[in-house]
PDB file of C-alpha atoms in Angstrom:
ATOM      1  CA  UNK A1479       6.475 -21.302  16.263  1.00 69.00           C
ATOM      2  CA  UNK A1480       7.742 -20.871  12.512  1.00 83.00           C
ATOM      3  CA  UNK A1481       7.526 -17.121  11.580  1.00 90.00           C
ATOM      4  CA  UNK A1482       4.206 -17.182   8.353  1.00 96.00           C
ATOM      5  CA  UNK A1483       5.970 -16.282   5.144  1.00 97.00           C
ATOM      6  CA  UNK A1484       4.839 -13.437   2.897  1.00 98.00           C
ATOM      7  CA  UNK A1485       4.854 -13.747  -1.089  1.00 98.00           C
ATOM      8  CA  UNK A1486       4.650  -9.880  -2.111  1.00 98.00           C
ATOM      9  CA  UNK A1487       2.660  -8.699  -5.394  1.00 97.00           C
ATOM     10  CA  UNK A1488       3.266  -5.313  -7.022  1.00 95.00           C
ATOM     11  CA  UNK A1489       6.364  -4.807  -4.388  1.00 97.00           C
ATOM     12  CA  UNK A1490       7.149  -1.318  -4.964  1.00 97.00           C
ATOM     13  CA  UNK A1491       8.832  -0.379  -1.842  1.00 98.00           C
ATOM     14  CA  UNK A1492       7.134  -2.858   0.046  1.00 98.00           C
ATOM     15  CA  UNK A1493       5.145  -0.287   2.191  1.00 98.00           C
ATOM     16  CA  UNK A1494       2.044  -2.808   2.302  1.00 98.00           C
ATOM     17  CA  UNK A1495       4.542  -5.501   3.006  1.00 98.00           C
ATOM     18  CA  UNK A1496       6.130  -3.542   6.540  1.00 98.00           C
ATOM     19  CA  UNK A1497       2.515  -3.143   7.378  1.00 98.00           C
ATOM     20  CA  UNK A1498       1.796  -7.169   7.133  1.00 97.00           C
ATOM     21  CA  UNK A1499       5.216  -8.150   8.557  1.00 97.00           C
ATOM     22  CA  UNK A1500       4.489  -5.915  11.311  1.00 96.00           C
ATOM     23  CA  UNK A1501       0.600  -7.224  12.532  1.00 95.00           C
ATOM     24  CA  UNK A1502       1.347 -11.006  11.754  1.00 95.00           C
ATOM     25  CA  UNK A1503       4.897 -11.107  12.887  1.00 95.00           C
ATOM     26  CA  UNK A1504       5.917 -12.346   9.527  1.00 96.00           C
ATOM     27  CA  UNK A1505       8.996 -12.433   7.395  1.00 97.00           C
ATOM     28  CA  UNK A1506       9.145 -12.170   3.417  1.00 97.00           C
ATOM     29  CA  UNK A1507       9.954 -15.223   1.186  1.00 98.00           C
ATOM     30  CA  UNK A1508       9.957 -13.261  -2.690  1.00 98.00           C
ATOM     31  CA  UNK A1509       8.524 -10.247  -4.252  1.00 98.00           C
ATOM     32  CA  UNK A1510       7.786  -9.389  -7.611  1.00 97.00           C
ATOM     33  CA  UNK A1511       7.823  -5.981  -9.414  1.00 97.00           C
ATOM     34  CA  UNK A1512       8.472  -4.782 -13.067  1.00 95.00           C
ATOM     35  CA  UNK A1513       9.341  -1.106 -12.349  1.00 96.00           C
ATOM     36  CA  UNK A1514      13.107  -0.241 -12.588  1.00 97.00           C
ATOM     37  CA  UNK A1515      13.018   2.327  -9.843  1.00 98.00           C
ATOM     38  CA  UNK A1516      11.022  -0.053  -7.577  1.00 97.00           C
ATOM     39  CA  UNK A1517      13.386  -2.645  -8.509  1.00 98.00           C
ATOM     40  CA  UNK A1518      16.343  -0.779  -7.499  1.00 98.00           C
ATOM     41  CA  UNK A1519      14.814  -0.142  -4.366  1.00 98.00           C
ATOM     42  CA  UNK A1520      13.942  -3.959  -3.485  1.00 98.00           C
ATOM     43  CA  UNK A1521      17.869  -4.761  -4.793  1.00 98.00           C
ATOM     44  CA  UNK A1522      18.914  -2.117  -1.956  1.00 98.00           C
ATOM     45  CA  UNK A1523      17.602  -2.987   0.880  1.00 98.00           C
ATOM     46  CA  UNK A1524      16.242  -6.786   0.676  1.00 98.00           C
ATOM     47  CA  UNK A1525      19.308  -8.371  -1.593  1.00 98.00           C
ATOM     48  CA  UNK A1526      18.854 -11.965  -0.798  1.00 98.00           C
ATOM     49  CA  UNK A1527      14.902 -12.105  -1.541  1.00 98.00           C
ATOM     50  CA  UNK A1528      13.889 -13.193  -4.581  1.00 98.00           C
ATOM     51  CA  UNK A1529      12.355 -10.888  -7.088  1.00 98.00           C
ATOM     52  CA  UNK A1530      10.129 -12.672  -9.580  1.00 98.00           C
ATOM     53  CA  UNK A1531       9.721  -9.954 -11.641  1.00 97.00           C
ATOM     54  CA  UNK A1532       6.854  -9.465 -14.243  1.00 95.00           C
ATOM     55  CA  UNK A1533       4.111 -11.647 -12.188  1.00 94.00           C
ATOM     56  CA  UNK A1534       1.982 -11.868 -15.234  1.00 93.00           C
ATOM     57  CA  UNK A1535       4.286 -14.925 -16.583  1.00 95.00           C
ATOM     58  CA  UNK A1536       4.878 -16.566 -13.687  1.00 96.00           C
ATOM     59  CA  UNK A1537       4.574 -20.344 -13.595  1.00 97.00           C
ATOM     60  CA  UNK A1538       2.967 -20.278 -10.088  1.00 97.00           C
ATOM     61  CA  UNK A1539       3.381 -24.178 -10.022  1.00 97.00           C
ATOM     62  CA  UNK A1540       7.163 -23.389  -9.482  1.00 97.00           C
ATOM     63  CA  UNK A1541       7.106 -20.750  -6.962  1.00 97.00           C
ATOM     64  CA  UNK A1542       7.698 -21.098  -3.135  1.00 95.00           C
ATOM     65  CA  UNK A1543       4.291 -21.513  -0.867  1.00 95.00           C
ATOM     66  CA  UNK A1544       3.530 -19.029   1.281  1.00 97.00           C
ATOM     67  CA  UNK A1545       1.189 -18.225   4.296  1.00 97.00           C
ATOM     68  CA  UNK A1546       0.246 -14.566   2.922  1.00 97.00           C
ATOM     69  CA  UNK A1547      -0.019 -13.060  -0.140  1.00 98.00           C
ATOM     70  CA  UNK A1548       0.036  -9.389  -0.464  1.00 97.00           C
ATOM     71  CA  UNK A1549      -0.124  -6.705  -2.846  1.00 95.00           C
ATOM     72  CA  UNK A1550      -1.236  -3.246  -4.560  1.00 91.00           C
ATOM     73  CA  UNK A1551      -2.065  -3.904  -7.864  1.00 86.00           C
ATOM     74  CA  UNK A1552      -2.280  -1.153 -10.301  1.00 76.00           C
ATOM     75  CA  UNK A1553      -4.922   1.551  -9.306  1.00 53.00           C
ATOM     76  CA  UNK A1554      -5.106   3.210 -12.658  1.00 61.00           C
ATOM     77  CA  UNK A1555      -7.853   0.766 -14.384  1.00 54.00           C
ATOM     78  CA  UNK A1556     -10.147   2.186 -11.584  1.00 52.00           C
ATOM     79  CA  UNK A1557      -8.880   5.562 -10.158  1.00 49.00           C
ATOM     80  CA  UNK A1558     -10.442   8.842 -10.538  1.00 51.00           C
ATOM     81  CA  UNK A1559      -7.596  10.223 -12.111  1.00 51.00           C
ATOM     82  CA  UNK A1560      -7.579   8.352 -15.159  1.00 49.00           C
ATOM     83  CA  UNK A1561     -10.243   6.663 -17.476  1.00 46.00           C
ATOM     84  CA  UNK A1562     -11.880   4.619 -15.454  1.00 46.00           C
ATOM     85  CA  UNK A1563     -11.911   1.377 -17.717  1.00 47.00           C
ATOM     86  CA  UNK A1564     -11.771  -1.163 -15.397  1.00 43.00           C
ATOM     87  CA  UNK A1565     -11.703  -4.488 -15.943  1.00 52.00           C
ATOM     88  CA  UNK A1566     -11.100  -3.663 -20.080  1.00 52.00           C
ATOM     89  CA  UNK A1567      -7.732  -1.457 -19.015  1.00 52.00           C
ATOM     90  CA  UNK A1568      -5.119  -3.285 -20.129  1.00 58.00           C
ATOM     91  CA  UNK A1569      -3.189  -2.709 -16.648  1.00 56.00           C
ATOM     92  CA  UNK A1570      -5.537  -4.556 -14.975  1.00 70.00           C
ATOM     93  CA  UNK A1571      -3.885  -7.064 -13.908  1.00 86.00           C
ATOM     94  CA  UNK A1572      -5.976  -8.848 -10.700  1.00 92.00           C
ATOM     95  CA  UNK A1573      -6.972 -11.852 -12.986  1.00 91.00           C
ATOM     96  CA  UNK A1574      -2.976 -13.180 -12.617  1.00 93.00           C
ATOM     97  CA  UNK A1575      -3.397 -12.738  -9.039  1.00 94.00           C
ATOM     98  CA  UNK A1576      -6.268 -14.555  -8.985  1.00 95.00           C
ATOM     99  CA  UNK A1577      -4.620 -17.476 -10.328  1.00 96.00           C
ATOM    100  CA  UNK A1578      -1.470 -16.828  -8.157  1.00 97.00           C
ATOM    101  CA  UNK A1579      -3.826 -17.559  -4.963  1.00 97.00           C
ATOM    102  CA  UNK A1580      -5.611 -20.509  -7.086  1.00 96.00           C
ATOM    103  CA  UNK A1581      -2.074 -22.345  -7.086  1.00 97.00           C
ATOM    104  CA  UNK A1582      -0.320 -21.070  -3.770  1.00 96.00           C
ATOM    105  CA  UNK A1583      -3.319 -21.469  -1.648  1.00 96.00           C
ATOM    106  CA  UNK A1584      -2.216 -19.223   0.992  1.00 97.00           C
ATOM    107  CA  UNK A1585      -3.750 -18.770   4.169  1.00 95.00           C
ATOM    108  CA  UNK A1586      -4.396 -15.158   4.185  1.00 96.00           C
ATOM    109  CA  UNK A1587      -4.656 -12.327   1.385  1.00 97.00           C
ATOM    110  CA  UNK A1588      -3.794  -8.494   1.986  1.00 98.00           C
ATOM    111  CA  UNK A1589      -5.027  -6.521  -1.111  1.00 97.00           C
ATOM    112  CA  UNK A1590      -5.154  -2.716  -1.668  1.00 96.00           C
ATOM    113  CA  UNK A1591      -6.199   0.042  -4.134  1.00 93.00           C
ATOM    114  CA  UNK A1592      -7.828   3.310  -4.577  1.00 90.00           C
ATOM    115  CA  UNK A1593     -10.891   3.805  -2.810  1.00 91.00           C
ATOM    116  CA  UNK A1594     -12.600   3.680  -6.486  1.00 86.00           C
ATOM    117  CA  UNK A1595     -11.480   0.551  -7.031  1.00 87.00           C
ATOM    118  CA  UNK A1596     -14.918  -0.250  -4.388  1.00 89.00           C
ATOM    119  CA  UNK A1597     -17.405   1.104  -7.028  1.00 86.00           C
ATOM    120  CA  UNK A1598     -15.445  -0.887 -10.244  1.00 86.00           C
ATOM    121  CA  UNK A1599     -14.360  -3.638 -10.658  1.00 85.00           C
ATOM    122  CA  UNK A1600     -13.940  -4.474  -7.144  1.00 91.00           C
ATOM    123  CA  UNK A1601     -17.096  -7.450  -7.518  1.00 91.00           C
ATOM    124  CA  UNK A1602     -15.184  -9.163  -9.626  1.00 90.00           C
ATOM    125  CA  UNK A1603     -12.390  -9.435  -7.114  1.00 94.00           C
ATOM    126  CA  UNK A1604     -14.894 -10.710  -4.526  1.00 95.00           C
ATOM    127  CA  UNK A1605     -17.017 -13.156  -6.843  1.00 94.00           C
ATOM    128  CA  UNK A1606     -13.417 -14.777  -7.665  1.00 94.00           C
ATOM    129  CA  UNK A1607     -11.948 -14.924  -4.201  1.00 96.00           C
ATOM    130  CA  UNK A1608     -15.218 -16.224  -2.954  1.00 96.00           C
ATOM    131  CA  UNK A1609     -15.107 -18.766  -6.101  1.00 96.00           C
ATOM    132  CA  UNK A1610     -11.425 -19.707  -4.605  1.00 96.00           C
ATOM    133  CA  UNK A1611     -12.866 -20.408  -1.157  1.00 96.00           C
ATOM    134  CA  UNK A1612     -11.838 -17.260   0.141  1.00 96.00           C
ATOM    135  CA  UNK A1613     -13.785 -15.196   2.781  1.00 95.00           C
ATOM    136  CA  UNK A1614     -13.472 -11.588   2.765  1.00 95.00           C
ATOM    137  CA  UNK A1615     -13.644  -8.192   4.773  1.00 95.00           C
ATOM    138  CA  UNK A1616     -12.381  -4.897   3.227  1.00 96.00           C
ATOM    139  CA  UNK A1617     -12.725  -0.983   4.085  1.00 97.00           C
ATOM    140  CA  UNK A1618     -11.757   2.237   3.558  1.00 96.00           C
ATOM    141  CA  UNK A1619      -8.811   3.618   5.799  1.00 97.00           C
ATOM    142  CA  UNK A1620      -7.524   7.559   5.550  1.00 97.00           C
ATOM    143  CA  UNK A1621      -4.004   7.758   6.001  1.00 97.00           C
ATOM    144  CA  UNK A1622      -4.737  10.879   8.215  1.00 96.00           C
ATOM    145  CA  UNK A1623      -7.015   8.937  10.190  1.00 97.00           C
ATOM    146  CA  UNK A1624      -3.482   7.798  11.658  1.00 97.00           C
ATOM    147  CA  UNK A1625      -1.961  11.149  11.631  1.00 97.00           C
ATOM    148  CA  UNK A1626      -0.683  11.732   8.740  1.00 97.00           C
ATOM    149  CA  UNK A1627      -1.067  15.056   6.836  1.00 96.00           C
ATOM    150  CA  UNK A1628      -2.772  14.107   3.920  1.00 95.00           C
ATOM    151  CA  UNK A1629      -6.282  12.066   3.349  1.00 93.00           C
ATOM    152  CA  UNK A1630      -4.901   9.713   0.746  1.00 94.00           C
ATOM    153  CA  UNK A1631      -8.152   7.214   1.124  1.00 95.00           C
ATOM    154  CA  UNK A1632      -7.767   3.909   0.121  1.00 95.00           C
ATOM    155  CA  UNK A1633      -9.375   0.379   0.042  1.00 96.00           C
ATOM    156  CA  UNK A1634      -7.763  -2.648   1.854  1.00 97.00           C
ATOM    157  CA  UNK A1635      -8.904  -6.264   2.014  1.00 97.00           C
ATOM    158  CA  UNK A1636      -8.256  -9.075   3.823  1.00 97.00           C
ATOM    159  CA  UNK A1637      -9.349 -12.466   2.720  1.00 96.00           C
ATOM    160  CA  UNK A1638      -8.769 -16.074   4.857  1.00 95.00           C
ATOM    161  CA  UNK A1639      -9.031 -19.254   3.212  1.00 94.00           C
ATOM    162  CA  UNK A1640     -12.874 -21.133   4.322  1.00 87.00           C
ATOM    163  CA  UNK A1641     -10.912 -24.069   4.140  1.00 76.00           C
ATOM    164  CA  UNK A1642      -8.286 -23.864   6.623  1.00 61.00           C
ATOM    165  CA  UNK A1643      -8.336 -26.167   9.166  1.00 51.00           C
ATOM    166  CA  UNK A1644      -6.537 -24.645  11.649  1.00 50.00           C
ATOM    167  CA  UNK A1645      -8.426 -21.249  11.007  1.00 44.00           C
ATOM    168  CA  UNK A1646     -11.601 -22.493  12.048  1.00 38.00           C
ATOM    169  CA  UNK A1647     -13.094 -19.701   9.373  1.00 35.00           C
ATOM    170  CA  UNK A1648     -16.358 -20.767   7.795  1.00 35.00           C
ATOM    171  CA  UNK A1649     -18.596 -17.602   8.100  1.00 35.00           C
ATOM    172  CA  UNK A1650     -18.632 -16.838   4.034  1.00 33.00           C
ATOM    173  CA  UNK A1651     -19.449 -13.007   4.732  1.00 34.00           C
ATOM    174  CA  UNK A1652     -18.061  -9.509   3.608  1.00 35.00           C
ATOM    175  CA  UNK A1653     -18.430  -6.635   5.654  1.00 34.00           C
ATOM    176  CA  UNK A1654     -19.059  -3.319   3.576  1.00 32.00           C
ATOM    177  CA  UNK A1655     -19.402  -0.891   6.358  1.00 34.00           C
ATOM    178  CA  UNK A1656     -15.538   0.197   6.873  1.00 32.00           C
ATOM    179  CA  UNK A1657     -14.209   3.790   7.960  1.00 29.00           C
ATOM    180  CA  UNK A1658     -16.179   6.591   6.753  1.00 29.00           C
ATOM    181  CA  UNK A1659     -15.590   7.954   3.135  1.00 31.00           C
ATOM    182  CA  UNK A1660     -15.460   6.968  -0.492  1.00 32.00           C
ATOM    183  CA  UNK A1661     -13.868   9.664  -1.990  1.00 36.00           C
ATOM    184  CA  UNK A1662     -10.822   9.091  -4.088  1.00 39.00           C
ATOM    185  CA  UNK A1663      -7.981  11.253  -3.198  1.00 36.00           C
ATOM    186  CA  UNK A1664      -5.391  10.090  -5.805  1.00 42.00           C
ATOM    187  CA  UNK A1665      -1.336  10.072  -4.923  1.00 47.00           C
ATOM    188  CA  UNK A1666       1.233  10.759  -2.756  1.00 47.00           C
ATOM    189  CA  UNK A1667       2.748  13.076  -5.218  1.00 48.00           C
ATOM    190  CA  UNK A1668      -0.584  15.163  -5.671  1.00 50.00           C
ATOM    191  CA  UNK A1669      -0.914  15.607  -2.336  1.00 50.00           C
ATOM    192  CA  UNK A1670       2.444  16.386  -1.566  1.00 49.00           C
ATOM    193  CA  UNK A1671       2.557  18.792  -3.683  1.00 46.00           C
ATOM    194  CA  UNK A1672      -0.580  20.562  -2.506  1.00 50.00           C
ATOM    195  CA  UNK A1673       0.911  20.761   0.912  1.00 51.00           C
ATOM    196  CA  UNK A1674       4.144  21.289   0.009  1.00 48.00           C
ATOM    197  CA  UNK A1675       3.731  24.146  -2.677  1.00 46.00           C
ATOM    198  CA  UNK A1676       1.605  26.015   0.183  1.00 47.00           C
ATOM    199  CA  UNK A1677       4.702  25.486   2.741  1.00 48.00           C
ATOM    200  CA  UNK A1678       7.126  26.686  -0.042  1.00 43.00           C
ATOM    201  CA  UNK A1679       5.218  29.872  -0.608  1.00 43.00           C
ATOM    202  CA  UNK A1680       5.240  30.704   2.936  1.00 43.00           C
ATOM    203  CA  UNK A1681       8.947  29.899   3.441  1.00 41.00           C
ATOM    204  CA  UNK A1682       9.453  32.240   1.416  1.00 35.00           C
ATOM    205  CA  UNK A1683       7.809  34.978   3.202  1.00 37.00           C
ATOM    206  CA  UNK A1684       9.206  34.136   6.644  1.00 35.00           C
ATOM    207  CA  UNK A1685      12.267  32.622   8.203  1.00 43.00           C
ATOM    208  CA  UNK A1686      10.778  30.995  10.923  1.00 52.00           C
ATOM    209  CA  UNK A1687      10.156  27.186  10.578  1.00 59.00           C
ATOM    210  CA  UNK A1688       6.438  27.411  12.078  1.00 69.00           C
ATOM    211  CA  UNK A1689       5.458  30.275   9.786  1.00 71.00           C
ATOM    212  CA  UNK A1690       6.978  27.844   6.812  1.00 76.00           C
ATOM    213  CA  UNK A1691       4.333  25.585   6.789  1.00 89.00           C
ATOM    214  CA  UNK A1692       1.161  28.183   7.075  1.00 88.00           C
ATOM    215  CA  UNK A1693      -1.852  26.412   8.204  1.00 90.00           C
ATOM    216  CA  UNK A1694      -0.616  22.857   7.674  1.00 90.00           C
ATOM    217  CA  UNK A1695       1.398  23.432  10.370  1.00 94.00           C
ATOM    218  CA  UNK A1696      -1.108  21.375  13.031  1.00 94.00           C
ATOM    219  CA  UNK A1697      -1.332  18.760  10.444  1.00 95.00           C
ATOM    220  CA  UNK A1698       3.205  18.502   9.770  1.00 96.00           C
ATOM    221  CA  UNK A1699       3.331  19.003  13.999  1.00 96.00           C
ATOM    222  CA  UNK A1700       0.760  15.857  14.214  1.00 97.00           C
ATOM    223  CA  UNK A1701       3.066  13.579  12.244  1.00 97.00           C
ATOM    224  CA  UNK A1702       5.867  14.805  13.340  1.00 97.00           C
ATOM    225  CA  UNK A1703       4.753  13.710  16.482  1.00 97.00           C
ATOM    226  CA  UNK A1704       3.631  10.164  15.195  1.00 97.00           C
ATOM    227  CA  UNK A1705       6.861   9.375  13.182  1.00 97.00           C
ATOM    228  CA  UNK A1706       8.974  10.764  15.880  1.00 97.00           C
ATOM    229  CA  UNK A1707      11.104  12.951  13.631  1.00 96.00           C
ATOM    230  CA  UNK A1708      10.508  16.205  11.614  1.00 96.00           C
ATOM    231  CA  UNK A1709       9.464  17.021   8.943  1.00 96.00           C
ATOM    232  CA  UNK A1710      12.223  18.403   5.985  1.00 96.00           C
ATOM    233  CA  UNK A1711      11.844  21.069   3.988  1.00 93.00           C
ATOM    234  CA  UNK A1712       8.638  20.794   1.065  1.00 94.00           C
ATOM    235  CA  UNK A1713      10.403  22.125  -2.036  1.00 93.00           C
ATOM    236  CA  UNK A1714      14.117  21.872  -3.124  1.00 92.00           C
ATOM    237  CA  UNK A1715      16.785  25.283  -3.875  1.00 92.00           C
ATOM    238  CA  UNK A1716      14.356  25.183  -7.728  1.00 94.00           C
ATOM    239  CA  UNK A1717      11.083  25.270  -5.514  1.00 94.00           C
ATOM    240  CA  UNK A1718      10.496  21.624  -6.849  1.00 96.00           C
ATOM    241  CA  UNK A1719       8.335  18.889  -4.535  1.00 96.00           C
ATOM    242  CA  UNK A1720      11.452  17.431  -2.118  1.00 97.00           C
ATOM    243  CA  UNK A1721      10.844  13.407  -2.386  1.00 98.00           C
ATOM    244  CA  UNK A1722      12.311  13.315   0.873  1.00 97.00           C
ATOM    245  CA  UNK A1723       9.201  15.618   1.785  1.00 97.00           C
ATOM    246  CA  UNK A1724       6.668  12.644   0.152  1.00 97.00           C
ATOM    247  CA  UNK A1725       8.628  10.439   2.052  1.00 98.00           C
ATOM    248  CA  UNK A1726       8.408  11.944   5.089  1.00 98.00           C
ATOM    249  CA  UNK A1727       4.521  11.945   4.379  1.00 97.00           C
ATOM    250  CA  UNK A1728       4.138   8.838   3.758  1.00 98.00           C
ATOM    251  CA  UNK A1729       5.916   7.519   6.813  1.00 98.00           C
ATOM    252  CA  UNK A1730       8.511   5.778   6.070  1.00 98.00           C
ATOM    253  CA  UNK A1731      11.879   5.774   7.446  1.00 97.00           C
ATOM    254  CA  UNK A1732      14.468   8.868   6.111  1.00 97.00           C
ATOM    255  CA  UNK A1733      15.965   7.610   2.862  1.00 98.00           C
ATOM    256  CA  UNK A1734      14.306   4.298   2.767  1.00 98.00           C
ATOM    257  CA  UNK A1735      13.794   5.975  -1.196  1.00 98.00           C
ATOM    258  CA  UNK A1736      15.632   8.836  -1.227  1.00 98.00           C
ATOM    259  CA  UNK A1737      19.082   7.520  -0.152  1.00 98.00           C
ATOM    260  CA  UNK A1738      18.985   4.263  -2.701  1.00 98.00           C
ATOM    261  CA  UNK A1739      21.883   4.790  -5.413  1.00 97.00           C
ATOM    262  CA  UNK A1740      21.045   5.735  -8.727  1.00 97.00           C
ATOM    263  CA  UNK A1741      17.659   6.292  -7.966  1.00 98.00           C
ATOM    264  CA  UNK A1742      16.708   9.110 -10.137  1.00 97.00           C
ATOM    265  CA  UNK A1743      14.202  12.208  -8.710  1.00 97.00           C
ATOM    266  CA  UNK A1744      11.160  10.704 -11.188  1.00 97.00           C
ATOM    267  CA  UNK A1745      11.613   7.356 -10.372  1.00 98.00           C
ATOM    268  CA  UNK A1746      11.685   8.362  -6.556  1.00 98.00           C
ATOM    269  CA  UNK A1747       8.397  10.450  -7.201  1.00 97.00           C
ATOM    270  CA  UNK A1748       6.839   7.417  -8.995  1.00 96.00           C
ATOM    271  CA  UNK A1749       7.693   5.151  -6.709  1.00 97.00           C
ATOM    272  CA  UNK A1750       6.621   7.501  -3.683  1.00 97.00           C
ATOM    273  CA  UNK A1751       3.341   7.825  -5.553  1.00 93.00           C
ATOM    274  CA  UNK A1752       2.317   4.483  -6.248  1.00 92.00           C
ATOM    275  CA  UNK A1753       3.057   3.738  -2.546  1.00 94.00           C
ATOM    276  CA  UNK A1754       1.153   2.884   0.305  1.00 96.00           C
ATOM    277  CA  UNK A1755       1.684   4.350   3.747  1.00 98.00           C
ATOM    278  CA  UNK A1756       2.459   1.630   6.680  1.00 98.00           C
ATOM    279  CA  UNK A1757       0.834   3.170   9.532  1.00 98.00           C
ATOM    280  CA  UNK A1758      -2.706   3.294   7.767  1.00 98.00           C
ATOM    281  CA  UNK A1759      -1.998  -0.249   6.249  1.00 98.00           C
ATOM    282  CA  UNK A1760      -1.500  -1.462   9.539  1.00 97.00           C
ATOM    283  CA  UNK A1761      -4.058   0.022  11.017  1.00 97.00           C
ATOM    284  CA  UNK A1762      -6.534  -0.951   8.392  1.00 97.00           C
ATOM    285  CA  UNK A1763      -5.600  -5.132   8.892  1.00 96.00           C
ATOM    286  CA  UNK A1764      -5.941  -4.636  12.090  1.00 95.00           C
ATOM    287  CA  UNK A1765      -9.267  -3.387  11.908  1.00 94.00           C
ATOM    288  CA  UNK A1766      -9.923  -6.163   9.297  1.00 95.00           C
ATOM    289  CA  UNK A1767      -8.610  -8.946  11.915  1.00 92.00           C
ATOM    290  CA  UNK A1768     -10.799  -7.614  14.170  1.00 88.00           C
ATOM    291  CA  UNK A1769     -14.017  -8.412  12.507  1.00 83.00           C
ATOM    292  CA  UNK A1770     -12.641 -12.323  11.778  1.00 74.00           C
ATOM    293  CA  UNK A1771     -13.452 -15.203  14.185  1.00 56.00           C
ATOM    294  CA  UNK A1772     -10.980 -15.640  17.372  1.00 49.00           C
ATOM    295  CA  UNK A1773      -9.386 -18.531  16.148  1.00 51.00           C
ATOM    296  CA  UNK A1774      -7.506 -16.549  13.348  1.00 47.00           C
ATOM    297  CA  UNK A1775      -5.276 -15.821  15.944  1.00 46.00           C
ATOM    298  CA  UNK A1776      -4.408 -12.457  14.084  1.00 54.00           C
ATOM    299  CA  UNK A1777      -1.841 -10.389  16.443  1.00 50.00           C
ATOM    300  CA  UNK A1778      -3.234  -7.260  17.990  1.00 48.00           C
ATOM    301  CA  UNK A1779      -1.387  -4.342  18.228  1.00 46.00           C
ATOM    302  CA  UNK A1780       1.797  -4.125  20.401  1.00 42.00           C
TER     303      UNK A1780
END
């Protein structure tokens, strides 16, 4: 059977895009990203796929079809940490990718954002996709509701197209109930450095690596155990946040960021920041694919 084909939105480094490879067995056609840092990522480690850039000018006529579409479009027109404009931020981009399902027509949709994105603007993503024969089901995963050491809450989605017929998917409902929370918890980067400033303080004090990370030390053990490697040190030799620390937190492999050349330590940070951890991806489609009828034919876990 022919592997489904991802088109990837707001690529960064592609953490939402391991996390859909991984549950529908798929491989990636193009992605599309503005941000140099991201960019230089993609360029590093996925060469031959096409990036198609600034997604906002696409002719979507003239792109490759795919089965899935995925992406994390920005979070600031509706996170906590910022103004809270919505649909009138200028960032707010969801209306392109709107139109990008309008033309492609894919099969499935994997969306996600901040949690807050549930309580603005997130109706208008519904109303379309339900306009565009979409159905949906979304919820609220904690990325240390699969271990890791930090709550990072966020919002996923998966919509099916009502009109595929070999989906057999013509229920038209949304399902609101989801993991339990709502709180926002903002980024990688904040919450790195809340651990990570606590660890460095107590490294300080004491030479032994449990002692070093104080009481997150149940929480680093726990993910150590999970990513099956440990954890590096918080802070660097100026008692900065270590992005191979965020990294580490937000599961992905050892230098998957940190080891790309002429990455800078902001752009690392950024792109750290904006990510989105696999694991609780993964775990949040899954729980998504659950709810849809059997003859989505969604893989369960391995």
């Amino acid at each position: 059977m022919t592997p489904l084909r991802i088109g990837s939105l707001c690529s960064g480094y592609r953490g939402l895009d391991m996390a859909v490879e991984t549950v529908f067995d798929a491989t990636t056609a193009w992605v599309s990203d503005v941000d140099p840092g991201a960019n230089k990522i993609l360029a590093h480690h996925w060469p031959t796929v096409p990036n198609l850039g600034d997604l906002t000018t696409i002719r979507w006529e003239d792109v490759e079809p795919v089965d899935i579409v995925c992406g994390g479009y920005p979070c600031q027109p509706f996170s906590t940490a910022g103004l809270r404009k919505g649909t009138q931020d200028e960032r707010h981009i969801w209306p392109h990718i709107a139109d990008a399902l309008r033309v492609l027509r894919p099969r499935y949709a994997v969306l996600e954002n901040v949690a807050g994105h549930l309580r603005l603007g997130f109706d208008t993503v519904l109303a379309d996709l339900a306009r565009l024969g979409f159905d949906a089901e979304w919820c609220l995963v904690r990325a240390s509701e699969v271990g890791a050491p930090h709550q990072r809450n966020r919002l996923f989605l998966l919509a099916v197209a009502a009109d595929a017929a070999d989906l057999g998917h013509e229920r038209g409902r949304g399902a609101r109930d989801g993991w339990p929370g709502s709180a926002d918890h903002g980024d990688a980067a904040a919450d790195a450095d809340r651990v990570g400033r606590g660890a460095g303080e107590q490294h300080v004090r004491s030479g032994k690596p449990d002692a070093a990370w104080g009481r997150f030390l149940p929480a680093v053990r726990r993910w150590e155990a999970v990513l099956g490697r440990p954890a590096p040190r918080a802070t660097d030799d100026r008692n900065r946040l270590s992005p191979a620390f965020v990294e580490w937190l937000m599961g992905l492999p050892a230098g998957h960021v940190t080891a790309v050349p002429d990455l800078t330590r902001t752009q690392q940070l950024k792109a750290l920041g904006n990510g989105v951890v696999p694991q609780q991806a993964a775990a949040a489609i899954r729980l998504l694919a659950a709810r849809t009828d059997p003859a989505t034919a969604v893989p369960a876990a391995a």
